[in-house]
mmCIF file of C-alpha atoms and ligand atoms in Angstrom:
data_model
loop_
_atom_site.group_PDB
_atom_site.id
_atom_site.type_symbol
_atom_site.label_atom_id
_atom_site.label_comp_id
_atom_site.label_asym_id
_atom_site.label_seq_id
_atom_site.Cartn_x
_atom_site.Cartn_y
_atom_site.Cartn_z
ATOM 1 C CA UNK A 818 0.000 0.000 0.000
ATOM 2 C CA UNK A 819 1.764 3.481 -1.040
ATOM 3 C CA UNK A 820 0.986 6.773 0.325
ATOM 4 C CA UNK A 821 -0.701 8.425 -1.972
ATOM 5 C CA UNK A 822 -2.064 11.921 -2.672
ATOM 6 C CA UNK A 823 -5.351 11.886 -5.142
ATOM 7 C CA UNK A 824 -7.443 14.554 -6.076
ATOM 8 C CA UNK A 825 -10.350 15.720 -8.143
ATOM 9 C CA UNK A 826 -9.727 19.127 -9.843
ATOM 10 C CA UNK A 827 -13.948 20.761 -10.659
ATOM 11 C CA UNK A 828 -14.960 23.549 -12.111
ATOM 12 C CA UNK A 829 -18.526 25.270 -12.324
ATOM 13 C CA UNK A 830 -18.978 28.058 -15.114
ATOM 14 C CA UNK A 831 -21.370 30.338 -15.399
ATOM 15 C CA UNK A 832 -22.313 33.705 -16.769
ATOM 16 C CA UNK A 833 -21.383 37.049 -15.274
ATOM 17 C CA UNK A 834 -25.021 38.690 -13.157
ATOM 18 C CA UNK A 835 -23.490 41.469 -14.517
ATOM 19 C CA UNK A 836 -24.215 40.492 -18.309
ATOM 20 C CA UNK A 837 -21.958 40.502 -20.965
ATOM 21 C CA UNK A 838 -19.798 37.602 -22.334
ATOM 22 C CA UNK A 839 -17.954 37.381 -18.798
ATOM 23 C CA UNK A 840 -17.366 33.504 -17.768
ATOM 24 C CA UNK A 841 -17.193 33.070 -13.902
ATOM 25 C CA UNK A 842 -15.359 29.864 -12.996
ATOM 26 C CA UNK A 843 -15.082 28.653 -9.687
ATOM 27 C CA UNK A 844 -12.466 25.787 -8.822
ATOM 28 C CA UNK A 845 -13.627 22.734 -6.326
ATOM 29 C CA UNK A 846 -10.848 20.594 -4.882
ATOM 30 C CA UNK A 847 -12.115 16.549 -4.173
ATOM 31 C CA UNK A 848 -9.484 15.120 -1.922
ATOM 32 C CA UNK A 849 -8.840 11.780 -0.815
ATOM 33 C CA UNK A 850 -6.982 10.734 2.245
ATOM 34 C CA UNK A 851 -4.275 8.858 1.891
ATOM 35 C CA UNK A 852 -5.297 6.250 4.683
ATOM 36 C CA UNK A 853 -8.843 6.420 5.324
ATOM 37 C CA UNK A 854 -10.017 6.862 1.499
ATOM 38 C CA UNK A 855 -12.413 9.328 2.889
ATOM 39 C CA UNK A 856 -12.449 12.252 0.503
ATOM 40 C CA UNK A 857 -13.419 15.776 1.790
ATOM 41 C CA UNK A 858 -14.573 18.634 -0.686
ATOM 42 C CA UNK A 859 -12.280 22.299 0.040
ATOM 43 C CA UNK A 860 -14.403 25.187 -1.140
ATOM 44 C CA UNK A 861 -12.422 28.146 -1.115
ATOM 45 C CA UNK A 862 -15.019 31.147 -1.699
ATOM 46 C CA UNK A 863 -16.757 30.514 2.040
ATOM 47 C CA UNK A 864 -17.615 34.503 3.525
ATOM 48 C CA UNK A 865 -15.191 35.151 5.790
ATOM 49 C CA UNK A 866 -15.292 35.941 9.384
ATOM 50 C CA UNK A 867 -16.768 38.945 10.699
ATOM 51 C CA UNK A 868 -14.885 41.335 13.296
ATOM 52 C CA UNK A 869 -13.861 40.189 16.779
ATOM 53 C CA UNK A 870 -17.333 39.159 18.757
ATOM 54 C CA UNK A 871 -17.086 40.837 21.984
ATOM 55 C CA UNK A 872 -18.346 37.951 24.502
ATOM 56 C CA UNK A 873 -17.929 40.458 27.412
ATOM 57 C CA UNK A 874 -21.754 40.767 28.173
ATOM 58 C CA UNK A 875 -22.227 36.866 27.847
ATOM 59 C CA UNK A 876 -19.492 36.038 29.710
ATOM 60 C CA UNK A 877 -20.798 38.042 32.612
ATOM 61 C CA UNK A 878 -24.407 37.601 32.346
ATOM 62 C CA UNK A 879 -23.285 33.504 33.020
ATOM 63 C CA UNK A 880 -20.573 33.874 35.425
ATOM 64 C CA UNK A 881 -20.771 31.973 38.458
ATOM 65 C CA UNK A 882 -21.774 28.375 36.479
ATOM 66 C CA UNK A 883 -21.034 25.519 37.630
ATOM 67 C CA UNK A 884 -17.603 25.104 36.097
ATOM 68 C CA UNK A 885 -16.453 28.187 38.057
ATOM 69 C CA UNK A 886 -14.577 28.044 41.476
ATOM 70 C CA UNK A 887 -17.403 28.772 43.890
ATOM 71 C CA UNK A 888 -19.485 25.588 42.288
ATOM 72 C CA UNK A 889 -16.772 23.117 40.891
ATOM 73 C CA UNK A 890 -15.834 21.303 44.333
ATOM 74 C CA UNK A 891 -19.631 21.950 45.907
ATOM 75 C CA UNK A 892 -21.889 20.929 42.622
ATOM 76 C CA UNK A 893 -20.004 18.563 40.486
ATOM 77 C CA UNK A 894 -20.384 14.695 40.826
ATOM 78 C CA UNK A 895 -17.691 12.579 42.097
ATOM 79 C CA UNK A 896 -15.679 9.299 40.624
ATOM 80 C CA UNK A 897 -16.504 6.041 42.275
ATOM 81 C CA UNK A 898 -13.975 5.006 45.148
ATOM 82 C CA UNK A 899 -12.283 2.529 42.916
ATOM 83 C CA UNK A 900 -11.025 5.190 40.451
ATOM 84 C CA UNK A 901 -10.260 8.037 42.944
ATOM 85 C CA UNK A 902 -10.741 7.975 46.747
ATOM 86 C CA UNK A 903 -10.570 11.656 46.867
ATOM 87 C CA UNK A 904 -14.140 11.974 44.547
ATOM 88 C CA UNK A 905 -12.169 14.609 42.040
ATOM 89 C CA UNK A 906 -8.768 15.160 40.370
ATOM 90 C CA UNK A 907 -6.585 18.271 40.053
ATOM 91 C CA UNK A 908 -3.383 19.492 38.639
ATOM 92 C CA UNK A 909 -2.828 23.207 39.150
ATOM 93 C CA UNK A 910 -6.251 25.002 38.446
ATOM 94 C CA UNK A 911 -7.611 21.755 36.665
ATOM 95 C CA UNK A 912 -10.455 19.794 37.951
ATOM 96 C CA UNK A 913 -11.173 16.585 36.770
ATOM 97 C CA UNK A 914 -15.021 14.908 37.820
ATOM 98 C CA UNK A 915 -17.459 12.742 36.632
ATOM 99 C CA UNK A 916 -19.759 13.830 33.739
ATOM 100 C CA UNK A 917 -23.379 13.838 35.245
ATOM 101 C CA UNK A 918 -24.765 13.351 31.740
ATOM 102 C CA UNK A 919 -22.000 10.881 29.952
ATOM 103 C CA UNK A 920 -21.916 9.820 26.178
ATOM 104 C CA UNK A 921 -20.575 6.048 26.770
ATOM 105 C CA UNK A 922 -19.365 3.819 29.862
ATOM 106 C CA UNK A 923 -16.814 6.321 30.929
ATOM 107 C CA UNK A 924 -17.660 10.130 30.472
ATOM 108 C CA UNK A 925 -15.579 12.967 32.438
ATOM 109 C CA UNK A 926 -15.308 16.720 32.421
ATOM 110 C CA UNK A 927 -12.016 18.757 33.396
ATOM 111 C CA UNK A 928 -12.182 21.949 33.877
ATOM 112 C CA UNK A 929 -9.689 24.354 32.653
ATOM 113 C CA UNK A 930 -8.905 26.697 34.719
ATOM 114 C CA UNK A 931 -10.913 29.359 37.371
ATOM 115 C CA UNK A 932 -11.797 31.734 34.489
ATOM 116 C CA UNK A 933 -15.287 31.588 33.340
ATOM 117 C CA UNK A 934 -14.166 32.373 29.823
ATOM 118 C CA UNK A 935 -11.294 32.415 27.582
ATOM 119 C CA UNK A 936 -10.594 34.655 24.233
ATOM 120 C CA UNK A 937 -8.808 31.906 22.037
ATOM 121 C CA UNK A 938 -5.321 34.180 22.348
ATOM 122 C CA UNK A 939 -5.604 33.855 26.451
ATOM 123 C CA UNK A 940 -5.428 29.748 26.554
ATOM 124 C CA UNK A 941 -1.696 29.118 27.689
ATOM 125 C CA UNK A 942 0.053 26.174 27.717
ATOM 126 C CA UNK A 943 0.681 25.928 31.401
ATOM 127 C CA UNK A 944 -3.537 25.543 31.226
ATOM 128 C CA UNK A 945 -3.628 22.775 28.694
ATOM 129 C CA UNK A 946 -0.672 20.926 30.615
ATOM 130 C CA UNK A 947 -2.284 20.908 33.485
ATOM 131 C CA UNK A 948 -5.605 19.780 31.902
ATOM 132 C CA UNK A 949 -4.160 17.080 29.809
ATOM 133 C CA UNK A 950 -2.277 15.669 32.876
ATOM 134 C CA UNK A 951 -5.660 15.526 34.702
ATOM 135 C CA UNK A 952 -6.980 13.892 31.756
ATOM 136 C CA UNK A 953 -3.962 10.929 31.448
ATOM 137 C CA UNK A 954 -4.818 10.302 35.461
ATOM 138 C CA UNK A 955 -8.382 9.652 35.247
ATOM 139 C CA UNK A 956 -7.776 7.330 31.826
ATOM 140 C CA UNK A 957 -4.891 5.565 33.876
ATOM 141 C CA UNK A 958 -6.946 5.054 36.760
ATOM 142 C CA UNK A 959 -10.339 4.343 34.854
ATOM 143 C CA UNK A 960 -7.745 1.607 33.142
ATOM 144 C CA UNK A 961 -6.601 0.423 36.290
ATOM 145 C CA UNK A 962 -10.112 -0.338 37.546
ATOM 146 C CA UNK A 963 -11.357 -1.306 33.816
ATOM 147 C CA UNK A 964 -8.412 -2.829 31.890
ATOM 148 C CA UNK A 965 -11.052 -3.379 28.723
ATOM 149 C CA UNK A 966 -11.861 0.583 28.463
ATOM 150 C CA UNK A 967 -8.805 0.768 25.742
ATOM 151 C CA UNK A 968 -10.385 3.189 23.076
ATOM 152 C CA UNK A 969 -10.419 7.081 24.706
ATOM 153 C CA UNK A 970 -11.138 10.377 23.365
ATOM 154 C CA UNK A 971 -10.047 13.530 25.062
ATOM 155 C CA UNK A 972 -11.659 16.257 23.436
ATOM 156 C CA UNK A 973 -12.773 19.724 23.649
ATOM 157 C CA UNK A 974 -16.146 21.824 22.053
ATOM 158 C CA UNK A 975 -15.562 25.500 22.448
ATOM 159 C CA UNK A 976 -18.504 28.005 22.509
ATOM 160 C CA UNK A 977 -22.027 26.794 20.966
ATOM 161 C CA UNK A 978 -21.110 26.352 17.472
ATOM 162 C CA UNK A 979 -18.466 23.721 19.077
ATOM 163 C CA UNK A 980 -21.207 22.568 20.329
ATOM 164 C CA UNK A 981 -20.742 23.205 24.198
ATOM 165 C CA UNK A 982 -23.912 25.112 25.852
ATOM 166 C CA UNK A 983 -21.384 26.067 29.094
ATOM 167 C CA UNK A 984 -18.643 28.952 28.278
ATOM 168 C CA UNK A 985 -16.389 27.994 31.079
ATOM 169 C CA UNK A 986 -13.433 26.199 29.358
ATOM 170 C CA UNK A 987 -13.503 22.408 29.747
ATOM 171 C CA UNK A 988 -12.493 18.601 27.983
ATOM 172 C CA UNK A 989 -14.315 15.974 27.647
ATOM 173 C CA UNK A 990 -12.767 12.734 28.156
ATOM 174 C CA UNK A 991 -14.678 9.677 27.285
ATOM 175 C CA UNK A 992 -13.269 5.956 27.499
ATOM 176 C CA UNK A 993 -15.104 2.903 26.172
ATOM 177 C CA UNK A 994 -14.678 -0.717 25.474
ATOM 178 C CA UNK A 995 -15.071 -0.092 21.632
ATOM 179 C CA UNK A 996 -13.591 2.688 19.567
ATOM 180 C CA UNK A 997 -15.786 5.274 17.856
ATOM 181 C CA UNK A 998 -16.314 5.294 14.224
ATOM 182 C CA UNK A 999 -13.123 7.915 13.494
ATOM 183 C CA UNK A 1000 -11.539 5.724 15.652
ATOM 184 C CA UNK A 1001 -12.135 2.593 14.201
ATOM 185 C CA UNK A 1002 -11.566 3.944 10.723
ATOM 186 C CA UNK A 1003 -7.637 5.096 11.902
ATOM 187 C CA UNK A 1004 -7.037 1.461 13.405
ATOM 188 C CA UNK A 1005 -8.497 -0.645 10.574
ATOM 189 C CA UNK A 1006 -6.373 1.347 7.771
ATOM 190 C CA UNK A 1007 -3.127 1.810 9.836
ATOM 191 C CA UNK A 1008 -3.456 -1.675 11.077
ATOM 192 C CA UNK A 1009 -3.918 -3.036 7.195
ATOM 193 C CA UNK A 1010 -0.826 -0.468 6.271
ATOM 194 C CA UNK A 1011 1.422 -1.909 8.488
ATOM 195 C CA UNK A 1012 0.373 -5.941 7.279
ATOM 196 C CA UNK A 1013 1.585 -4.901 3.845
ATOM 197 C CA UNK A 1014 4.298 -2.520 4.217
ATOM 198 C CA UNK A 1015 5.687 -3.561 7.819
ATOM 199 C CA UNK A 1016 6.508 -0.158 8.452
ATOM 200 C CA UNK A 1017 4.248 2.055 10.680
ATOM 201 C CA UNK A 1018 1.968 4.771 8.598
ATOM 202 C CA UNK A 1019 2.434 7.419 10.447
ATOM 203 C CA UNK A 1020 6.088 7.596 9.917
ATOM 204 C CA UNK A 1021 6.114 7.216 7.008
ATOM 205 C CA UNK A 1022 3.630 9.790 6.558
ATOM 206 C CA UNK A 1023 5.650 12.132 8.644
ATOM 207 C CA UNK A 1024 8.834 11.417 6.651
ATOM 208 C CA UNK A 1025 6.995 12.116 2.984
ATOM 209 C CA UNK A 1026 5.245 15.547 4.010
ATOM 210 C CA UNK A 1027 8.591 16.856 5.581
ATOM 211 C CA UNK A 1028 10.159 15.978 2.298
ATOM 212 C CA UNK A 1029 7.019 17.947 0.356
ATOM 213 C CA UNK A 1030 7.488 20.634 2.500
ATOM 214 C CA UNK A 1031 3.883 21.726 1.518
ATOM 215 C CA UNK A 1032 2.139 20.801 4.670
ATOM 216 C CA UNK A 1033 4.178 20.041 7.652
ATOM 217 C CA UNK A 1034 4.156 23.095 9.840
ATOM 218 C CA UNK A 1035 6.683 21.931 13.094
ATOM 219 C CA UNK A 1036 8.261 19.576 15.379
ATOM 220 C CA UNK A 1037 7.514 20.087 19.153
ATOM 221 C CA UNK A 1038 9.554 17.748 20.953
ATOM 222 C CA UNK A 1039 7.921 14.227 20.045
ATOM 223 C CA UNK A 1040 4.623 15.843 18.341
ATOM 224 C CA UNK A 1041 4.721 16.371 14.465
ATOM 225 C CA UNK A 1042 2.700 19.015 13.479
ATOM 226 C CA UNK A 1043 1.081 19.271 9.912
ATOM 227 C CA UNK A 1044 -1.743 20.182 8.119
ATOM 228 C CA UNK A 1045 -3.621 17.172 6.360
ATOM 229 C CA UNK A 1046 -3.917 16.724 2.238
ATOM 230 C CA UNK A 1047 -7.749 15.916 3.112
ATOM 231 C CA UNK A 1048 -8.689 17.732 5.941
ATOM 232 C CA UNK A 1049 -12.416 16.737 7.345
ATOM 233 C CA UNK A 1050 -13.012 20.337 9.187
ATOM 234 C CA UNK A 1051 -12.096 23.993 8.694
ATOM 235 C CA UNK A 1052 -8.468 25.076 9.244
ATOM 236 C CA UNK A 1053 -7.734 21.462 10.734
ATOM 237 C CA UNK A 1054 -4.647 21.073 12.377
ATOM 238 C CA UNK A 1055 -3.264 17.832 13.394
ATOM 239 C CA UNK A 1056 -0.478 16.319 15.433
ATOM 240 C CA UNK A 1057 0.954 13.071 15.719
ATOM 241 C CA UNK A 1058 3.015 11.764 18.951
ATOM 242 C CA UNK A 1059 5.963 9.740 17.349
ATOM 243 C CA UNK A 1060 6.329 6.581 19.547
ATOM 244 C CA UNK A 1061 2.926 6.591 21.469
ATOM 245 C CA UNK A 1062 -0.564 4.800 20.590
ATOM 246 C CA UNK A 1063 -2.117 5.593 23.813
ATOM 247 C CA UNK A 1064 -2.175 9.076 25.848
ATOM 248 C CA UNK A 1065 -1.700 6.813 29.224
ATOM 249 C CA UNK A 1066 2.070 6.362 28.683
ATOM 250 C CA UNK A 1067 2.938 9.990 27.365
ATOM 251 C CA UNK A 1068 5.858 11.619 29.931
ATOM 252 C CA UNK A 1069 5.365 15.550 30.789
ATOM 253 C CA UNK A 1070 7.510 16.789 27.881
ATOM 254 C CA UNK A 1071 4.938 15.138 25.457
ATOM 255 C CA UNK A 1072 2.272 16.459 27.277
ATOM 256 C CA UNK A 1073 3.912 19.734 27.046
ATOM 257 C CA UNK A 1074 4.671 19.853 23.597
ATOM 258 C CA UNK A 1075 0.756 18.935 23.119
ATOM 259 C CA UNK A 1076 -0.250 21.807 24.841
ATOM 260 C CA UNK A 1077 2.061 23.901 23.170
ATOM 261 C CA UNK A 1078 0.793 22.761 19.570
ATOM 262 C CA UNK A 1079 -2.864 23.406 20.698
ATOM 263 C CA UNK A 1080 -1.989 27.081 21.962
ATOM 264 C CA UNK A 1081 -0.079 28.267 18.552
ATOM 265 C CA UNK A 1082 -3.335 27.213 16.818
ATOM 266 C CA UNK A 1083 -5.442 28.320 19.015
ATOM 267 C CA UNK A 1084 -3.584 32.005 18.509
ATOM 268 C CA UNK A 1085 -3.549 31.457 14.886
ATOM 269 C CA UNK A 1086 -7.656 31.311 14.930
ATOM 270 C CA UNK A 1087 -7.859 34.278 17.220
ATOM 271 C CA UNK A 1088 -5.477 36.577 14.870
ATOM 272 C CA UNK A 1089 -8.131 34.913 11.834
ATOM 273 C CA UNK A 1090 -11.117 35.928 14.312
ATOM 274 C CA UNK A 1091 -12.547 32.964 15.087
ATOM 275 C CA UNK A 1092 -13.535 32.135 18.444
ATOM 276 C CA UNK A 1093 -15.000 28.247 18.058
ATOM 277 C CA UNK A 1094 -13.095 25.448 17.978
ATOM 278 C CA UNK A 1095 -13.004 21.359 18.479
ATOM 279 C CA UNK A 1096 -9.974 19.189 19.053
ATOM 280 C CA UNK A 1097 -10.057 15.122 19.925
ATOM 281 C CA UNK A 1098 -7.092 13.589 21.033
ATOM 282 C CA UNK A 1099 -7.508 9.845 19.243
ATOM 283 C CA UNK A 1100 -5.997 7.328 22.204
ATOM 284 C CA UNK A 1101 -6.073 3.644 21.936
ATOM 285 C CA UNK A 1102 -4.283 1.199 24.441
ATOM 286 C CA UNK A 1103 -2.224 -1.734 23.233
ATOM 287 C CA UNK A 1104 -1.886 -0.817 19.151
ATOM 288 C CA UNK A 1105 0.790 -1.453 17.698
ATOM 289 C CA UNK A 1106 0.475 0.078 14.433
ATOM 290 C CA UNK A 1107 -1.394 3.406 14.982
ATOM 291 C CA UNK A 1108 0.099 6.377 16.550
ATOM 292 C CA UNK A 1109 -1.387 8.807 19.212
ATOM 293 C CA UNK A 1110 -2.983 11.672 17.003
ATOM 294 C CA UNK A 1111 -4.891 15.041 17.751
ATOM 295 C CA UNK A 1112 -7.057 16.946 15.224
ATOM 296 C CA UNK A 1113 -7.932 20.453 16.065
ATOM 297 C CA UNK A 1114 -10.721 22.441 13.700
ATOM 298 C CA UNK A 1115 -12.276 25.873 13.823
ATOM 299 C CA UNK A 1116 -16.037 26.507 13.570
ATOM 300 C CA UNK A 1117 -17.850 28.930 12.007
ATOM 301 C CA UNK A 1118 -17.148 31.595 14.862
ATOM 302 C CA UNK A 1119 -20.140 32.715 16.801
ATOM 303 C CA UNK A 1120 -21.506 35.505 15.524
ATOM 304 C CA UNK A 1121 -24.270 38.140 14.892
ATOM 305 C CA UNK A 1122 -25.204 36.650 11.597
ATOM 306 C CA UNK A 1123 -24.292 33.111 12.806
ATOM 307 C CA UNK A 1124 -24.116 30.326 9.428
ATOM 308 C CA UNK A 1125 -23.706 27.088 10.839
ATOM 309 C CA UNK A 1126 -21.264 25.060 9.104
ATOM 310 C CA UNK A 1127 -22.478 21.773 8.667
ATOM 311 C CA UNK A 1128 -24.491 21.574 5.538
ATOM 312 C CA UNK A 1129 -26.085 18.528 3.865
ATOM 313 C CA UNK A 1130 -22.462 17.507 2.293
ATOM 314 C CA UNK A 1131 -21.661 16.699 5.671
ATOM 315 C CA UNK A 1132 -24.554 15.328 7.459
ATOM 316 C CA UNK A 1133 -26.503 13.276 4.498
ATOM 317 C CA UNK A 1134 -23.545 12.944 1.931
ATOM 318 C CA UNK A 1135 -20.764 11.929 4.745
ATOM 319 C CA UNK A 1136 -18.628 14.759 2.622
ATOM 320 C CA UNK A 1137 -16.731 16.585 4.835
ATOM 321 C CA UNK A 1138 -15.855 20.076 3.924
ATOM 322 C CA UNK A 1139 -13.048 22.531 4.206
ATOM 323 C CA UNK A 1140 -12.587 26.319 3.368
ATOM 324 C CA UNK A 1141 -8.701 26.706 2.823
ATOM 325 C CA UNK A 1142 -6.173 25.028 0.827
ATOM 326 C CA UNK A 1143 -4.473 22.848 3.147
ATOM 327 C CA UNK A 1144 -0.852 23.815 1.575
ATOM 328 C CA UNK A 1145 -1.905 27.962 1.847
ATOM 329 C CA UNK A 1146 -2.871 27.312 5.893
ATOM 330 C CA UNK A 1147 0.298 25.599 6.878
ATOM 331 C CA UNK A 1148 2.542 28.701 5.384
ATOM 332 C CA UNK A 1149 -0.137 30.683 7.244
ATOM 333 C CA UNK A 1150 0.286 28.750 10.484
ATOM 334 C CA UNK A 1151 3.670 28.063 10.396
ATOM 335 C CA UNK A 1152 5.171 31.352 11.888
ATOM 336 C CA UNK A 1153 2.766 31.002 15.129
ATOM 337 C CA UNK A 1154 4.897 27.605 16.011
ATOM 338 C CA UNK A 1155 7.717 27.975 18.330
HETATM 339 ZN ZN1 LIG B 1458 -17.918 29.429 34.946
#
């Protein structure tokens, strides 16, 4: 199986509104990704964002949820005695509980940090340490309690296009005894790579896209950070922990160099002025042949004339759809990496 890079080049003509003889042409890219097959449709004319949204009135007119300091210890639920004696988990200013309404056997917030809300250029990455290292504790001890609860996601919706209804900064980090479709889809193909090639995909991804040049934006430490031929969101960033299937045996300079990936494009989005954002964190105990990977995307960016982004390519034609040219956002991203 070779690594391959295939793509549709479309074009719609029409004539000018503005009369005449004028032909307007607009270029469609089809992509295809070189391990899941899954192709994703990058349509370049999307309106771009409006000015900075001011969230100072929302922000205070929810302060005091139950995220923030005066609630999080008195209101949250706690884990069972078997996972942690001590009903909660912290690192620093993150809090790590139960989630009272779960999505699958294991389902857990952690909360950020003490502020109520965050502009995307004010996450640092002492906060995401410290929330990813809650995060690793609960999956270790879940795991120690559950051995079979190998497939996790650590993720995080920001704002309500993200699809969070609470502005307080939080993860969610949800273990299971079977992976999730995305999941499942990374294991089967990098699994069936390495049966043919013996050699590990994501490697040998790695090593071809630092050759191209085109689309990997940095190293931090043991995270490789590019930009992917077929991305499946908006501005989608992704890393890729060399050495690592599973987030339960990363050492704090991974877990730092995580964080540090997540803040440059969280900065990046900011300076574009977006303010919505999802990440997952794909982590899967005991595989040999897949490698620990994150994939951060913008939303549409809440605004006064709010267009939400998922259309009927992505929720009836299982089309995913981006709005820049992956090779055009990793020169754009690039400078915002240490
Ligand atoms: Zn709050």
């Amino acid at each position: 199986m070779e690594i391959k890079f295939e793509r549709f080049h479309l074009q719609s003509d029409s004539r000018s509104p503005l009369g005449g003889s004028e032909i307007i042409s607009v270029p469609t890219e089809v992509r295809i990704d070189p391990l899941t097959k899954r192709r994703s449709r990058i349509i370049t004319w999307v309106l771009p964002p409006q000015d900075k949204f001011d969230f100072s009135k929302m922000a205070q007119e929810s302060k005091g949820c139950i995220f923030c300091p005066e609630n999080v210890l008195q209101k949250t639920p706690q884990f069972l005695n078997e996972i942690s004696s001590e009903g909660r988990i912290s690192v620093g200013g993150a809090v790590g509980f139960p989630n009272l309404y779960p999505a699958g056997t294991y389902g857990s917030v952690v909360v950020l940090s003490s502020d109520h809300f965050l502009n995307l250029n004010q996450f640092t990455s002492e906060i995401y340490e410290e929330a990813l290292s809650v995060s690793v504790e609960i999956i270790r001890r879940t795991m120690g309690f559950d051995p079979d609860a190998r497939y996790w996601q650590i993720s995080q919706n920001y704002l309500l296009p993200g699809g969070s209804s609470i502005l307080h900064p939080h993860l969610q980090v949800i273990g299971d005894p079977i992976p999730t479709n995305e999941m499942g889809w990374l294991l089967e193909n990098s699994t069936s790579y390495y049966k043919e090639n013996r050699t590990l995909y994501w490697n040998d991804l790695i090593r071809i896209e630092k050759g191209l040049g085109k689309r990997y934006i940095a190293s931090i430490g043991k995270v490789h950070w590019f930009v992917s031929f077929a991305p499946i969101g908006f501005n989608e960033v992704c890393g890729s922990v060399e050495g690592y299937a599973s987030i339960t045996t990363l050492g704090q300079e991974e877990i730092t160099s995580l964080a540090r990936g997540i803040v440059s494009t969280l900065k990046y989005y900011y300076d574009k002025n977006l303010n919505s954002f999802n990440f997952s964190i794909y982590s899967m105990v005991g595989e040999t042949s897949y490698q620990l990977l994150i994939r951060i995307i913008s939303r549409t960016p809440f605004q006064s004339n709010y267009l939400n982004d998922c259309t009927s390519f992505e929720v009836l034609q299982s089309e995913l759809t981006a709005n820049i040219i992956p090779e055009e956002l990793c020169c754009e991203i690039q400078p915002y990496f240490p």
